[in-house]
Every structure is written in structure tokens, then in C-alpha cells.
Tab-separated table of C-alpha atoms in Angstrom:
chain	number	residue	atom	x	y	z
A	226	UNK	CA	-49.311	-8.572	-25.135
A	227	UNK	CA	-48.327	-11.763	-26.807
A	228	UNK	CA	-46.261	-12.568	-23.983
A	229	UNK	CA	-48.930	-12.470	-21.284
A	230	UNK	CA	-51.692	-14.513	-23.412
A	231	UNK	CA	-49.022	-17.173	-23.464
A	232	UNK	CA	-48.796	-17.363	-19.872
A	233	UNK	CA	-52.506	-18.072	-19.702
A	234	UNK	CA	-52.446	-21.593	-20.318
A	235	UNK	CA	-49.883	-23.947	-20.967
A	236	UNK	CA	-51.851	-26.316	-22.765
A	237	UNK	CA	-53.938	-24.000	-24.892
A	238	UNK	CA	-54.758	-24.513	-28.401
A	239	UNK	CA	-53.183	-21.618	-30.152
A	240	UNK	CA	-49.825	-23.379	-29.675
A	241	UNK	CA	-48.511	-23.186	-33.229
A	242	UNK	CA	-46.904	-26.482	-34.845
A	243	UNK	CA	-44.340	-26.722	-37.993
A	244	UNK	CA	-46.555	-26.702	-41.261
A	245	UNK	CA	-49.938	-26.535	-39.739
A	246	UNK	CA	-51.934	-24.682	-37.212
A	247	UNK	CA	-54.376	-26.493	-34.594
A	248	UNK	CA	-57.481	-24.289	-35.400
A	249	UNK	CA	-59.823	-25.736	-32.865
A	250	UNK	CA	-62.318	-23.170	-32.073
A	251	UNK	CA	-61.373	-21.880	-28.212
A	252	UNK	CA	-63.274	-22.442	-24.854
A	253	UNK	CA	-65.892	-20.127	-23.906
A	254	UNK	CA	-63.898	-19.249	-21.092
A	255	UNK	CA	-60.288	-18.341	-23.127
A	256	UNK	CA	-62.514	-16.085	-25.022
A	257	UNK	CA	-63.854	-14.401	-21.821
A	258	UNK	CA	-59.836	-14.249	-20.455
A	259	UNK	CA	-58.467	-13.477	-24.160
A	260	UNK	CA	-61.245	-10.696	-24.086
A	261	UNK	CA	-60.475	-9.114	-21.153
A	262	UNK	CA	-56.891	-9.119	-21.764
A	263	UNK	CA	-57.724	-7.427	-25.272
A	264	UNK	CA	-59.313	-4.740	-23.313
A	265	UNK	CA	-56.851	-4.584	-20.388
A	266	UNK	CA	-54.477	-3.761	-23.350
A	267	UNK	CA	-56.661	-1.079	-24.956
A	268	UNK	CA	-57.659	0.600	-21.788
A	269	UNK	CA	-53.567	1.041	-20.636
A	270	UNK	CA	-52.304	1.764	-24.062
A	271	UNK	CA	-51.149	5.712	-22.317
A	272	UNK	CA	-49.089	3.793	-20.040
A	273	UNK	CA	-45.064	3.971	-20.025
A	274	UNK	CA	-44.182	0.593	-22.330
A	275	UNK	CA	-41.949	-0.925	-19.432
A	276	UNK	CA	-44.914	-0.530	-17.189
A	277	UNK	CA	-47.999	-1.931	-19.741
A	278	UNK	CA	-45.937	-4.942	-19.964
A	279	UNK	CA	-45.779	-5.156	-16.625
A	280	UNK	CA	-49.025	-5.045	-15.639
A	281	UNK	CA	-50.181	-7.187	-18.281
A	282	UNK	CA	-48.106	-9.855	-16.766
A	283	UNK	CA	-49.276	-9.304	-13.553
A	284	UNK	CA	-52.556	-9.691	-14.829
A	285	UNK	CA	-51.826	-12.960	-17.336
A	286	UNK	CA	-49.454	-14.825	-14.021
A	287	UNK	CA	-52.597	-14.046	-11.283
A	288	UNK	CA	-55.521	-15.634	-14.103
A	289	UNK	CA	-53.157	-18.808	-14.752
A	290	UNK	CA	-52.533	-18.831	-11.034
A	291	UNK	CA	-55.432	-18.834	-10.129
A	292	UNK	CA	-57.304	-21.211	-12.436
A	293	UNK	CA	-53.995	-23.707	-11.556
A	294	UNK	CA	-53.972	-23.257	-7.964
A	295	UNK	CA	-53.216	-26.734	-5.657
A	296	UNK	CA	-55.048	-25.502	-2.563
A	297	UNK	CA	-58.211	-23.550	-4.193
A	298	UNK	CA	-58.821	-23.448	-8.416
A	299	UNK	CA	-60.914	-21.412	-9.530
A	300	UNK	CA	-62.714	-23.130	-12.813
A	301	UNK	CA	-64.621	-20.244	-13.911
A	302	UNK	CA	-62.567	-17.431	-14.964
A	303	UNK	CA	-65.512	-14.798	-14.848
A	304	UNK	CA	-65.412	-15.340	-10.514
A	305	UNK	CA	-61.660	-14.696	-11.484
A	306	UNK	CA	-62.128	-11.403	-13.630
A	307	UNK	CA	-64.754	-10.170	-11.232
A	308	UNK	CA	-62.285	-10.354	-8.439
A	309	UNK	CA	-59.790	-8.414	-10.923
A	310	UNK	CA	-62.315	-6.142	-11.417
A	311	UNK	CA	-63.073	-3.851	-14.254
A	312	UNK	CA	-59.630	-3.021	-16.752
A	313	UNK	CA	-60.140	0.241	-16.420
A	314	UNK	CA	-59.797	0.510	-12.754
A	315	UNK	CA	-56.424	-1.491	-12.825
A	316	UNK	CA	-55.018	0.908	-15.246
A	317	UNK	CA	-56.285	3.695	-13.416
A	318	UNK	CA	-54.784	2.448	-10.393
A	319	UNK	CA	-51.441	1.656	-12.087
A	320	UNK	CA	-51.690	5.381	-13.454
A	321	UNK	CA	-51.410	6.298	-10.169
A	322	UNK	CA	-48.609	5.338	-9.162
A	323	UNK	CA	-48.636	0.873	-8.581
A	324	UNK	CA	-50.234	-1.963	-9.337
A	325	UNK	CA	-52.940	-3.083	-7.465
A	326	UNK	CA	-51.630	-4.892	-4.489
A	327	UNK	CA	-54.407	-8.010	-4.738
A	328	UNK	CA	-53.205	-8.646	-8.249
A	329	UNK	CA	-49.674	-9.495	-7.412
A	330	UNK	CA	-48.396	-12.990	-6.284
A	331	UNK	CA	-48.122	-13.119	-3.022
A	332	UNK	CA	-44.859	-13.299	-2.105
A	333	UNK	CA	-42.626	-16.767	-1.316
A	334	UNK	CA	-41.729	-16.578	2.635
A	335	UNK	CA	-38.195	-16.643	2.893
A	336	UNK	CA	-36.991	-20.098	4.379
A	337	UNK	CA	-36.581	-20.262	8.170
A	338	UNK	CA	-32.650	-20.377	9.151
A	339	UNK	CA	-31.471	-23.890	10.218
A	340	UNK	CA	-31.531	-24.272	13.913
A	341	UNK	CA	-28.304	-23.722	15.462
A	342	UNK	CA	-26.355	-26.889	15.858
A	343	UNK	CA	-25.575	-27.548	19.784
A	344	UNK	CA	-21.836	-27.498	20.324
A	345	UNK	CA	-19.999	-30.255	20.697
A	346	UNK	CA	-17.942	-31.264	23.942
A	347	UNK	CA	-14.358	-30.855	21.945
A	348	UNK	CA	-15.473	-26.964	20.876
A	349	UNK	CA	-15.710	-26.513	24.517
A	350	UNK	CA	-12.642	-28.482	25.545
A	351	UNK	CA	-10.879	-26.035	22.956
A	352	UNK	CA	-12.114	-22.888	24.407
A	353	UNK	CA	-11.478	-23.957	28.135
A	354	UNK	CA	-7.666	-24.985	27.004
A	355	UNK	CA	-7.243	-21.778	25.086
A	356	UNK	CA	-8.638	-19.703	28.079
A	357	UNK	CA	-8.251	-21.709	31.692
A	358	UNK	CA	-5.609	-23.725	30.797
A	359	UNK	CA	-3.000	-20.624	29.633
A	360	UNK	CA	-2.682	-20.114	33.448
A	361	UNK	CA	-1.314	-22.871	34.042
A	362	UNK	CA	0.038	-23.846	31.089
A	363	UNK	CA	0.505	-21.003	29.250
A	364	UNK	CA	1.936	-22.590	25.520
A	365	UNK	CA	0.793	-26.148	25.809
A	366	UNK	CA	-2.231	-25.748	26.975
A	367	UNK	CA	-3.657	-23.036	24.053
A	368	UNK	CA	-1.860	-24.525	21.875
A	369	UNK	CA	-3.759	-27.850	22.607
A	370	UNK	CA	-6.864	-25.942	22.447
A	371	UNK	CA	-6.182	-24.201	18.909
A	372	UNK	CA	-5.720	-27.505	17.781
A	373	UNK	CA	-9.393	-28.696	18.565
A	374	UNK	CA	-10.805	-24.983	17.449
A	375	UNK	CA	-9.117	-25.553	13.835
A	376	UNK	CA	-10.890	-28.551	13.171
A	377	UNK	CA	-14.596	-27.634	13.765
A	378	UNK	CA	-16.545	-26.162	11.178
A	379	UNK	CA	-17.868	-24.090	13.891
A	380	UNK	CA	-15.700	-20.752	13.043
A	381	UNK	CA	-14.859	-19.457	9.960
A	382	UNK	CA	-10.668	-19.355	8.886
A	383	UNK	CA	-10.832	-16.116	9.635
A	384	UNK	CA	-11.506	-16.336	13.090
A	385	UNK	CA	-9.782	-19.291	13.400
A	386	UNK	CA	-6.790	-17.175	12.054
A	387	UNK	CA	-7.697	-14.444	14.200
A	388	UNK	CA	-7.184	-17.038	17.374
A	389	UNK	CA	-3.640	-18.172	16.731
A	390	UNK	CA	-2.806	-14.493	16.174
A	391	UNK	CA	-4.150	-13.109	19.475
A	392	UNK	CA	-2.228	-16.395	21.068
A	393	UNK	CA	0.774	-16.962	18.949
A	394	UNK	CA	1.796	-13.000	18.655
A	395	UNK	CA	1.789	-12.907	22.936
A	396	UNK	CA	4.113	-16.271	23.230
A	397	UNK	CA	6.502	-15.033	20.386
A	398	UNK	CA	6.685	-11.290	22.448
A	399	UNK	CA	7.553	-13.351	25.422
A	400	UNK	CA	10.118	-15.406	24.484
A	401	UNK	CA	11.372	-12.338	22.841
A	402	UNK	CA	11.429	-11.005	26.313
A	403	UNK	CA	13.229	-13.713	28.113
A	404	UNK	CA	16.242	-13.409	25.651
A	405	UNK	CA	16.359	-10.319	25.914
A	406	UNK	CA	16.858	-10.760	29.816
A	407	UNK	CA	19.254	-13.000	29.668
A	408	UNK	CA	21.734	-11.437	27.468
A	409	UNK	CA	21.174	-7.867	29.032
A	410	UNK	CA	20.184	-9.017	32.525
A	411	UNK	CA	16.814	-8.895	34.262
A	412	UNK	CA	14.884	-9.420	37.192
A	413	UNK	CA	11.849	-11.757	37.723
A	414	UNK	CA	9.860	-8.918	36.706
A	415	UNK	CA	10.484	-9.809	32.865
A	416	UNK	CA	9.477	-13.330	33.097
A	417	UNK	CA	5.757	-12.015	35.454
A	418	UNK	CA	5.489	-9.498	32.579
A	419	UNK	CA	5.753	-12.477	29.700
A	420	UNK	CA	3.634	-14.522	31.271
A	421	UNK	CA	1.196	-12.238	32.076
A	422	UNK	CA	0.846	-11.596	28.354
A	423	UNK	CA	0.665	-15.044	27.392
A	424	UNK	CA	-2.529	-15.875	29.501
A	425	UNK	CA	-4.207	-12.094	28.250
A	426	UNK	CA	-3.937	-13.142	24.940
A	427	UNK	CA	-4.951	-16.835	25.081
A	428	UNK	CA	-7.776	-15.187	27.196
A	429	UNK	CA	-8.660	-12.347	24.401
A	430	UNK	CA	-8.281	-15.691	21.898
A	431	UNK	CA	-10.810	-17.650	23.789
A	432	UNK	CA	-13.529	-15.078	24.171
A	433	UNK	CA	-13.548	-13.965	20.155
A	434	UNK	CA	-14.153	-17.605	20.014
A	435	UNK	CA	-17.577	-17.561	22.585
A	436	UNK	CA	-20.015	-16.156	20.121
A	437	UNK	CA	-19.479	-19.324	17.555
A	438	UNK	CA	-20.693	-21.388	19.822
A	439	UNK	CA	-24.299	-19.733	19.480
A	440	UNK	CA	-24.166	-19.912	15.345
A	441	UNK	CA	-24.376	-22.467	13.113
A	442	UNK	CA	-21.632	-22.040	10.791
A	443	UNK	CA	-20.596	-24.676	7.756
A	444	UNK	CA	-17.547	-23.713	5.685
């Protein structure tokens, strides 16, 4: 109870001070709030604790809101206690289940996300190496590419990680490959089969890459 008369006004005078007490008499109008409060209290005193306080609160934060509001203040708390209505009918409407929804503060809209950033022309370049260029060059040209990839903020390390994987792992199988051929023998079939998974994982690289292009990402 003490809590929500507080929250009334921040500049009332039943702010205590060290040694003394300001003992103005109050406003007509903090004796109409403080009175309806007072019976607010009485009328909800069945009420779970957790949820008295509660709507008391409610109650205190929507008068102070209201009688501080930029766009439209309301001087006159009795307009403001007629539009709470009668206490009774708040705690009878708490009793049943919430609090009344025209009591609560409306709620803050959540901030709109940031437009997405365009891409810049490297981002591409780094794609189109990683993806075009691995046919014909299929470990220069990626690698040129993961080189521009790593330093946008664009992707997180993850999938940046996730890039030289699906492009390094291929390249090292390869060259795996190609020794292998030579020391045991084989036929150009070995080198079409390395190369071939050179460019399908540079590819692969490149298009887990596409969908950072539409986000804005900042790490």
C-alpha cells in the first residue's frame, strides 16, 4: 500500500526529511487519489497478497501516468478515477481471474529491426571466387574468395568457419588423391574425380554463404 501511494507523485508533500516532517495540509485532489486508493485497498483485502500488490500498482503507475502524461494530462484526477471506475469493480474483476485490461500501461512497441545493410561489391566478389571461379581455378580462386568473406562482418565465425571447411576439407581429399595415384598408379580418372570435388565443395561453400547477403549481421 505504501508502495503504490509513493508512486503517485514524485513531488508530493508527505516526503519525510531527517528531524522534521513537512506537514503541509495536502491538495484536494491527493485526498480524492489517497482516498480512493484507501478504498481500493479495503475493497481487495480477500485478494492473494502477491496479487493486491499488484493491482495496487497498477492502479498507483496508471493515476501518476496519467496526470504526467506528455501528449494528454489529465489535471483533475476525479475524470481519472471515473475512467478507473468504481474499486469495487476492479477487484471484482481481478477476482476473476486479471486485471482490467484499460488499467495497464500500454505496452512499449518493440523497436523496428535495422534495415538490412546492402552488400558490398567485395562480399560479392568473394562469393563469385568461392563459387565460379573453383572451375577454373579450383584452389586459388576460393581461396581468394575466403579471403574477402573473412573480413566482412557480414557472416558470423561460424559460418565463416563453416566455409573454409566445406572448401579446405575437398582440396586436402584431393591432393590426398593425387598421391595416392602416383605412388600406386592411376588413370586420369583420379585427377577428374579430385577436381570434381574441389569445385562441389567451393560450390556447397558459396551457397551457405547466399543467405548473409540478405541479413544484417555485426559481430
Amino acid at each position: 500500500m505504501l508502495a503504490a501511494l509513493s508512486r503517485i507523485d514524485q513531488g508530493d508533500r508527505m516526503t519525510s526529511v531527517p528531524h522534521h516532517y513537512d506537514t503541509t495540509p495536502l491538495a484536494h485532489t491527493d485526498v480524492l487519489v489517497l482516498d480512493y486508493l484507501a478504498a481500493l485497498w479495503g475493497a481487495s483485502e480477500d485478494l492473494a497478497p502477491e496479487l493486491r500488490d499488484e493491482l495496487m500498482t497498477t492502479v498507483a503507475d496508471y493515476i501518476a501516468m496519467r496526470r504526467t502524461s506528455v501528449a494528454d494530462p489529465i489535471d483533475d484526477p476525479r475524470h481519472i478515477l471515473h475512467r478507473l471506475g468504481p474499486p469495487e469493480s476492479l477487484v471484482a474483476a481481478t477476482r476473476r481471474g486479471r486485471i482490467p485490461a484499460h488499467v495497464r500501461r500500454p505496452a512499449v512497441p518493440a523497436p523496428l529491426p535495422p534495415p538490412a545493410a546492402p552488400s558490398s561489391g567485395h562480399e560479392y566478389a568473394g562469393i563469385a571466387l568461392i563459387t565460379a571461379g573453383s572451375v577454373l581455378l579450383p584452389v586459388i580462386s576460393p581461396l581468394a574468395g575466403l579471403l574477402l568473406v573473412s573480413g566482412s562482418p557480414r557472416w558470423s565465425p561460424a559460418q565463416k568457419t563453416a566455409a573454409w571447411v566445406l572448401t579446405g576439407l575437398p582440396v586436402l581429399m584431393g591432393f590426398v588423391l593425387v598421391l595416392a595415384a602416383m605412388v600406386v598408379g592411376g588413370g586420369p580418372e583420379v585427377l577428374l574425380l579430385a577436381y570434381l570435388g574441389m569445385v562441389a565443395g567451393a560450390i556447397i561453400a558459396g551457397l551457405s554463404l547466399l543467405p548473409g547477403l540478405a541479413a544484417r549481421r555485426h559481430y
